[in-house]
XYZ file of C-alpha atoms in Angstrom:
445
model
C 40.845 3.397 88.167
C 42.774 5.955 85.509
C 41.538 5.677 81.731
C 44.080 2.697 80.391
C 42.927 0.672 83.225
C 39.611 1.206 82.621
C 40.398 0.436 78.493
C 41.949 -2.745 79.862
C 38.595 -3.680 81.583
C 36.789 -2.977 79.126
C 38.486 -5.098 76.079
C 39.544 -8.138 78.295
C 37.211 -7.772 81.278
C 39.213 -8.085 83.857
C 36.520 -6.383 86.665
C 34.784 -8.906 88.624
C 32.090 -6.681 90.032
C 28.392 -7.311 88.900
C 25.774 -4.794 89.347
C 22.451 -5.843 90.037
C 18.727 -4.102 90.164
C 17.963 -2.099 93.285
C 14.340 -2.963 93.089
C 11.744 -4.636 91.297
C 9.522 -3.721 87.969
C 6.430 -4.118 86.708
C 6.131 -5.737 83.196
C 5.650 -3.329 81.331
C 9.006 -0.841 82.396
C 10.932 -4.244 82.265
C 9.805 -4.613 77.969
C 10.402 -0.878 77.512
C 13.717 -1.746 79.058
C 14.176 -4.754 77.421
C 13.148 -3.148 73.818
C 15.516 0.099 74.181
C 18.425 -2.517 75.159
C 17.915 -4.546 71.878
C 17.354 -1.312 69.941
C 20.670 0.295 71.117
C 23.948 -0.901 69.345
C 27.263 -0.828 71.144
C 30.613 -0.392 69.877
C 33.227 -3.398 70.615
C 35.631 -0.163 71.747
C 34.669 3.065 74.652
C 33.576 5.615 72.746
C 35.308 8.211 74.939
C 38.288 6.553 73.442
C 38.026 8.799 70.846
C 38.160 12.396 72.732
C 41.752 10.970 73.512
C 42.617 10.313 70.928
C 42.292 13.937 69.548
C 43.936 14.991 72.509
C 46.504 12.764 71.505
C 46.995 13.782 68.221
C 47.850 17.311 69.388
C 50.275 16.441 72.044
C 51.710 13.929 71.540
C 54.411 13.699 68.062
C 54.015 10.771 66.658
C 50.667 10.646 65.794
C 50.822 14.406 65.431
C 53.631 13.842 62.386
C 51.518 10.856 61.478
C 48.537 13.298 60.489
C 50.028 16.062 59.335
C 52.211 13.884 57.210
C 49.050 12.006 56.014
C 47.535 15.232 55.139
C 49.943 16.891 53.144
C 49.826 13.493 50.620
C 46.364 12.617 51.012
C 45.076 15.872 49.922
C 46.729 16.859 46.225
C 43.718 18.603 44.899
C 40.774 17.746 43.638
C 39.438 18.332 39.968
C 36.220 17.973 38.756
C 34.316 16.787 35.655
C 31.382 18.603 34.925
C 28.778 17.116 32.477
C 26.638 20.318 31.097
C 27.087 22.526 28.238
C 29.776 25.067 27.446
C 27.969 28.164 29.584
C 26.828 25.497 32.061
C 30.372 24.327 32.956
C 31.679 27.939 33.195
C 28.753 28.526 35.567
C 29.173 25.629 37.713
C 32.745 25.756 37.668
C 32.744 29.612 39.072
C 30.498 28.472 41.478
C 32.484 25.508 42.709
C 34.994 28.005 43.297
C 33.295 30.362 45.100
C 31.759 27.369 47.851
C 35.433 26.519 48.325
C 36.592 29.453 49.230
C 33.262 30.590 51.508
C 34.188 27.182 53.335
C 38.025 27.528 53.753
C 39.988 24.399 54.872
C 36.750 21.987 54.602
C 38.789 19.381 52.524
C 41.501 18.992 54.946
C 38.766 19.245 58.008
C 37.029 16.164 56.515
C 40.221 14.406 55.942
C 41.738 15.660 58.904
C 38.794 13.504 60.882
C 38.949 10.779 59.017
C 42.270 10.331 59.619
C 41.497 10.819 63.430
C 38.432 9.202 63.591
C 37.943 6.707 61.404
C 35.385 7.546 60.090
C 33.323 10.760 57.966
C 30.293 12.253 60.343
C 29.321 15.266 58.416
C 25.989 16.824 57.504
C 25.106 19.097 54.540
C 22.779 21.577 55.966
C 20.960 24.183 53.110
C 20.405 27.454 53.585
C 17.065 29.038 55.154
C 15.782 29.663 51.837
C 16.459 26.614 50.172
C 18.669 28.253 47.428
C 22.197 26.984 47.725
C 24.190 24.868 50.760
C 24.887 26.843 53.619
C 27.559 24.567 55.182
C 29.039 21.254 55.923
C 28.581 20.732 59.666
C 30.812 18.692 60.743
C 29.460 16.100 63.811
C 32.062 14.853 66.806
C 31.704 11.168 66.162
C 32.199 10.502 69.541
C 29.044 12.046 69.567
C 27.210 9.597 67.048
C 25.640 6.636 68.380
C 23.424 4.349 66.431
C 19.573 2.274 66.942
C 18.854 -0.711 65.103
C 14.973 0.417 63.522
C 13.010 -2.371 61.639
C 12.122 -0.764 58.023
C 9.190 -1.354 56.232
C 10.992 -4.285 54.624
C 11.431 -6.028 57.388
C 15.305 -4.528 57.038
C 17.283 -4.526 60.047
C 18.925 -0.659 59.724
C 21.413 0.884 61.763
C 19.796 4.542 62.225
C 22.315 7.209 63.763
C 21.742 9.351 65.916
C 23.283 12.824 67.705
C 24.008 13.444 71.503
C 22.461 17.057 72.553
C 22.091 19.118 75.350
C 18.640 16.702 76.405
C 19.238 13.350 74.792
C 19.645 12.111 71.230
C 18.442 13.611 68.207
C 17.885 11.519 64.955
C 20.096 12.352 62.315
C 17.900 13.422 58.774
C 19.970 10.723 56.183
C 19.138 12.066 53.354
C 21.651 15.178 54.323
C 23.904 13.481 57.116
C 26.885 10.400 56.597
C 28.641 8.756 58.270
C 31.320 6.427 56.625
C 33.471 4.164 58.701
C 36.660 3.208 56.858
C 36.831 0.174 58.645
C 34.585 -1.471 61.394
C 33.592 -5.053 62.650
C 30.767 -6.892 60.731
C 27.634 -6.714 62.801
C 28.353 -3.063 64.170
C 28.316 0.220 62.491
C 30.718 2.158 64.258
C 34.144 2.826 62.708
C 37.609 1.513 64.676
C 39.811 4.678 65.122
C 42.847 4.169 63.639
C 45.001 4.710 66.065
C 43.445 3.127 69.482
C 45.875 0.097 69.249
C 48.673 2.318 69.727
C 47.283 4.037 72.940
C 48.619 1.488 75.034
C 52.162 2.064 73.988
C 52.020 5.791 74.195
C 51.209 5.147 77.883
C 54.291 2.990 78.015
C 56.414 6.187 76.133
C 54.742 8.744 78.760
C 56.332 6.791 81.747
C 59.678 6.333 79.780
C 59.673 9.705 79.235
C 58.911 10.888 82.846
C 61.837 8.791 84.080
C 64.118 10.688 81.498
C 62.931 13.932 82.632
C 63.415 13.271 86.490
C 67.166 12.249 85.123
C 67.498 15.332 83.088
C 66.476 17.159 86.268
C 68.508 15.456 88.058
C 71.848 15.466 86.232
C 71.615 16.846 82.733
C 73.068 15.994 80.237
C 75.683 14.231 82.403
C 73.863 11.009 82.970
C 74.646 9.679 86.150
C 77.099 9.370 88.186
C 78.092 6.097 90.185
C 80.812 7.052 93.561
C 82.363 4.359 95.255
C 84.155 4.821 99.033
C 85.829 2.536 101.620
C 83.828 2.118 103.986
C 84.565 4.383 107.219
C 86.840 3.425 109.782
C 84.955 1.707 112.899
C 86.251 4.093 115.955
C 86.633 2.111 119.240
C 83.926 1.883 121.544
C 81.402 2.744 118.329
C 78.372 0.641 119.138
C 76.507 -0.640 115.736
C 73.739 1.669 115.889
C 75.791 4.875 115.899
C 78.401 3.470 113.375
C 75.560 2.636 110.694
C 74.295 6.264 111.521
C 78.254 7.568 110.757
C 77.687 5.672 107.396
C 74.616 7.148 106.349
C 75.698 10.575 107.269
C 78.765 10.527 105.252
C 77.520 9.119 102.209
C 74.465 11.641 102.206
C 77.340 14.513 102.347
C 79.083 12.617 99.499
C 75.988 12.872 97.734
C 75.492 16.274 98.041
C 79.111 17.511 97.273
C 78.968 15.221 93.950
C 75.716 16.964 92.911
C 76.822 20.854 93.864
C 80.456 20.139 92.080
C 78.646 18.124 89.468
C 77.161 21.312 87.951
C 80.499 23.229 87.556
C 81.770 20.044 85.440
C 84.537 19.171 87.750
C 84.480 16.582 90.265
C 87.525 16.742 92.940
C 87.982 13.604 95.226
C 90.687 11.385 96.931
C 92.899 8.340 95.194
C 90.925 5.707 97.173
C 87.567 6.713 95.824
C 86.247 5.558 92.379
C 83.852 7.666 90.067
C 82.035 5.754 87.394
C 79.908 8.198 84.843
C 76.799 6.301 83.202
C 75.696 8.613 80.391
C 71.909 8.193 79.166
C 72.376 6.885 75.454
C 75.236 3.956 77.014
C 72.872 0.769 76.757
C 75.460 -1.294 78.088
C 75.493 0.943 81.642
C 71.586 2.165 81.177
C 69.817 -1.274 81.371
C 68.995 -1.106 77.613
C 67.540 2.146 77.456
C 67.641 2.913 73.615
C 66.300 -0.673 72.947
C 63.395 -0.081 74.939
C 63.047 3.265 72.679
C 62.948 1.664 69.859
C 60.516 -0.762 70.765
C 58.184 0.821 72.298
C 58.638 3.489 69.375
C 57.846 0.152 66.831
C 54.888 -0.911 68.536
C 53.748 2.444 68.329
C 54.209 2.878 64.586
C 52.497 -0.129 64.334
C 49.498 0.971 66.221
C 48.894 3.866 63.901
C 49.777 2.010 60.567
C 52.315 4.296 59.749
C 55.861 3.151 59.417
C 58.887 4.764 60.953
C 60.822 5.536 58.145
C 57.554 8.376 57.768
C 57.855 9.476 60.821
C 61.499 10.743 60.449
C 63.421 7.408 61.582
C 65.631 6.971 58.945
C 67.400 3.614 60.730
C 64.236 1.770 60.605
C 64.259 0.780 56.873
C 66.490 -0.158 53.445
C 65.541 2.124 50.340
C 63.934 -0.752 48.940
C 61.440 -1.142 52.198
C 60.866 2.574 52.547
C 59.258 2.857 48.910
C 56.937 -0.385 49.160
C 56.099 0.662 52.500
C 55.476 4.493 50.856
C 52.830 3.412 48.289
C 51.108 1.485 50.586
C 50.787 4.229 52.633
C 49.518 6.576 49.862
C 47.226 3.599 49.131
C 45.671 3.765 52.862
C 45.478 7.815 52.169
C 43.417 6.544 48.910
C 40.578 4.796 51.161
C 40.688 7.471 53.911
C 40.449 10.098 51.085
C 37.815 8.466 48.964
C 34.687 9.314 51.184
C 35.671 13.044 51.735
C 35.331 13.644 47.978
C 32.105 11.692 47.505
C 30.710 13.836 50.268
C 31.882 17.123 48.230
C 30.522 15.846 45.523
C 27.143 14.861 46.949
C 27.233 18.615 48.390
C 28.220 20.659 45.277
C 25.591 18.432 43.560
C 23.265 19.158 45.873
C 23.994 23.255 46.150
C 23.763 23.345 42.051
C 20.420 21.700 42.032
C 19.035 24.442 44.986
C 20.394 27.152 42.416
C 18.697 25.380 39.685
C 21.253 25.241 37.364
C 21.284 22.530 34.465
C 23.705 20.111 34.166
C 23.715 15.894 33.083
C 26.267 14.874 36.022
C 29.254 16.437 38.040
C 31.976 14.256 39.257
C 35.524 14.722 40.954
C 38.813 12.835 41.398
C 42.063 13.697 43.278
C 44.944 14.753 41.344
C 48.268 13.000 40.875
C 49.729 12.562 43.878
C 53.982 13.040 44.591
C 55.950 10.228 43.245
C 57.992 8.884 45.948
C 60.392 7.021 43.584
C 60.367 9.171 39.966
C 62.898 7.531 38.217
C 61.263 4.313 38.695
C 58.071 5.466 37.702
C 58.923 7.460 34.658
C 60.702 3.940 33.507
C 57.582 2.403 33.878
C 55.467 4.878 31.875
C 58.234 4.654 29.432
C 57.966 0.840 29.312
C 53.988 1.061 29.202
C 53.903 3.167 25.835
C 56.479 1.178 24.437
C 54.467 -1.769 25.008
C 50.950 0.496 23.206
C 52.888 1.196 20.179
C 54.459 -2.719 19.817
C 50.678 -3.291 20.123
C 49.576 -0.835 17.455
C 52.222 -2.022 15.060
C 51.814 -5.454 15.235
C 47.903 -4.828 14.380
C 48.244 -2.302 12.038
C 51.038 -4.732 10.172
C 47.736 -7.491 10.569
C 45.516 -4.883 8.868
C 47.890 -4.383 5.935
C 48.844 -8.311 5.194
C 44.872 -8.806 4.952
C 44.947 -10.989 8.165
C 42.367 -8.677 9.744
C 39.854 -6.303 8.253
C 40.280 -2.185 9.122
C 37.159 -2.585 11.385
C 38.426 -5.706 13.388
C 41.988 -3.720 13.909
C 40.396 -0.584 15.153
C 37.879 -2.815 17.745
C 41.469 -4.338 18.821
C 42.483 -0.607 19.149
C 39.154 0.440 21.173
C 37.819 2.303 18.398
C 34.542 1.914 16.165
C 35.996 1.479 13.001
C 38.855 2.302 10.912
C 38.320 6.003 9.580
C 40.229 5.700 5.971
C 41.268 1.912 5.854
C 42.148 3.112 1.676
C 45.262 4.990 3.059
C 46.586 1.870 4.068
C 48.802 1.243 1.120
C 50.066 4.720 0.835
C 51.345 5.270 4.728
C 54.709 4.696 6.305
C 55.249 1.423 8.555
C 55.332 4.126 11.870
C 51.335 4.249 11.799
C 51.088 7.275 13.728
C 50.282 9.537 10.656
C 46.545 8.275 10.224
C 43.882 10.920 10.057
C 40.982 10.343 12.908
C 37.450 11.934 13.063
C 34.611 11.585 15.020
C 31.356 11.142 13.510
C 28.117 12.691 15.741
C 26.788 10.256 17.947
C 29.432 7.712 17.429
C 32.889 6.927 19.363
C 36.198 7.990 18.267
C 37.346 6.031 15.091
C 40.730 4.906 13.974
């Protein structure tokens, strides 16, 4: 039984063998038994599964394109906020710098198995004197299973654990995570994204194969249908020997085509017809690029990501390809979102071993490529028109005594309004008030 079948069997049970105990047990190895079976938590999917599809991702294109493209948006920098004083950021900062490039690549590693996985399995693992983060280990999450434990609580928790070289080793969680984008309800393990479109890459493999034992066979000919009158029947041929005569000829047909086939020219009598089936003709291949295309569809399906990404550029309209894009950087926004809270959690965690001071330190991804410009620069356009239609119909409020200063500048977000006496003296624009800050307050209007 090869892998898919055994995938097949395993989602829609279609084995009707049933194993049964070679011999009997006392009580007691029956409730260890028993307890290590309800303690153990199965995934709905074979964890070896995901090995293949790693495998996959390297070999075969479409997923492949579907990463790499996924990457290069998903990953547009990060920036981060650091809460401390002037020295403090400067410090940090220089620092944050320096982890990033002692750990080269880590960002896209992280995202990189997300992408693949699922799911983040990384630990942060300190250095032997406790003064800064050494590295961030990255776990196979094939390699990851999980207990259910019983907490003090009475809590029900899903604790993971790590496949070594003699069993499993708990996982310490105040350093390691693991963050499945998406998984069922009652089971911590994260789907992969792409194992609903391993079927269909089976189906593409075999496709393929037959196009290779073509292009083997013929080139970039196609094939090659020959048609002859059937030999004459020579008097006194029995039936066995003439069917032999048959057989004989047409394999030397055969063989003449296929050595005259490779020189481009074909040389044959009036009473024999030649009919050349080349490999992109659906209506003489049985439908071949339609079968492509769907199997190529159910495919891009599989792993979310449409085909207009993937370089098909008959698959959508314009109008489809940039819905379809921002939902796609919208995906890359979930898958992304647990890599930087681990770097976060990690540079937090190496600036507290160095014991520098600091209130808080956050990060966000930068802007990420427009994939329609125009469009959105209309839109930001629109958006600040709207803001100052806003501000003067307030500030025109203010001045006819409908509202007080204060009352505008709460409608504005602001505390209060910082000079409401220059009311009378300003120009209907309203973008020539002064603003200051008082300590300890927000900014005013």
């Amino acid at each position: 039984m090869n892998f898919f079948e055994r995938l097949a069997n395993y989602f829609f049970g279609t084995s009707t063998a049933m194993e049964f105990a070679a011999g009997s047990k006392n009580l007691k190895d029956f409730r260890q038994e028993v307890e290590l079976f309800v303690q153990d938590v199965n995934p709905s999917f074979p964890l070896e599964s995901i090995p293949l599809i790693k495998k996959l991702v390297i070999a075969f294109p479409d997923l492949s394109q579907s990463v790499k493209r996924s990457l290069t948006l998903g990953n547009s920098g990060i920036e981060w906020k650091i809460n401390s004083d002037e020295n403090g950021k400067k410090t940090i900062q220089a620092d944050i710098d320096a982890f990033f490039k002692k750990h080269r690549g880590i960002t896209n590693h992280l995202l990189r198995q997300v992408i693949t996985t699922g799911a983040l399995s990384a630990e942060i693992v300190p250095s032997l004197n406790l003064d800064s983060v050494a590295e961030i280990r990255l776990i196979p999450v094939e390699k990851v299973i999980f207990k259910k434990e019983i907490d003090a609580d009475n809590i029900v928790r899903f604790v993971p654990y790590e496949k070594g070289k003699f069993g499993y080793n708990r996982l310490n969680e105040e350093q390691y995570i693991y963050e499945a984008i998406e998984r069922e309800e009652d089971s911590p393990y994260a789907i992969p994204p792409f194992l609903s479109a391993i079927r269909w890459i089976n189906s593409q493999f075999k496709t393929q194969e037959n196009i290779d034992k073509t292009l083997n066979k013929w080139g970039l000919l196609g094939f090659i249908i020959a048609k002859f009158k059937r030999p004459r029947l020579l008097p006194g041929t029995d039936a066995k020997t003439y069917e032999n005569q048959q057989k004989e000829f047409l394999q030397g047909a055969k063989q003449s085509f296929e050595k005259n086939s490779q020189s481009g020219f074909l040389a044959t009598y009036d009473d024999t017809t030649v009919d050349h089936h080349t490999l992109t003709d659906a209506s003489k291949t049985g439908g071949f690029e339609a079968i492509s295309r769907y199997i190529e569809e159910q495919i891009s399906s599989g792993a979310d990501t449409d085909l207009f990404i993937l370089g098909r550029s008959y698959s959508v309209t314009e109008a489809y390809a940039k819905i379809a894009g921002k939902l796609f950087l919208l995906k890359l926004g979930n898958f992304a979102y647990p890599v930087i809270q681990l770097l976060i959690r990690a540079i937090t965690f190496d600036q507290l071993l160095k014991g520098n001071r600091f209130q808080s330190i956050d990060a966000s991804w930068k802007k990420s490529i427009s994939l329609d410009p125009l469009a959105d620069a209309q839109a930001k356009l629109t958006e600040e028109q709207v803001k100052n239609q806003e501000f003067q119909l307030i500030l025109s409020m203010v001045k006819s005594g409908a509202i007080s200063p204060n009352d505008g500048a709460k409608l504005l977000g602001r505390d209060k309004w910082s000079n409401p006496e220059k009311l009378e003296t300003q120009s209907g624009s309203g973008f020539t008030f002064s603003e200051t800050v008082e300590p300890g307050s927000k900014k005013n209007s």
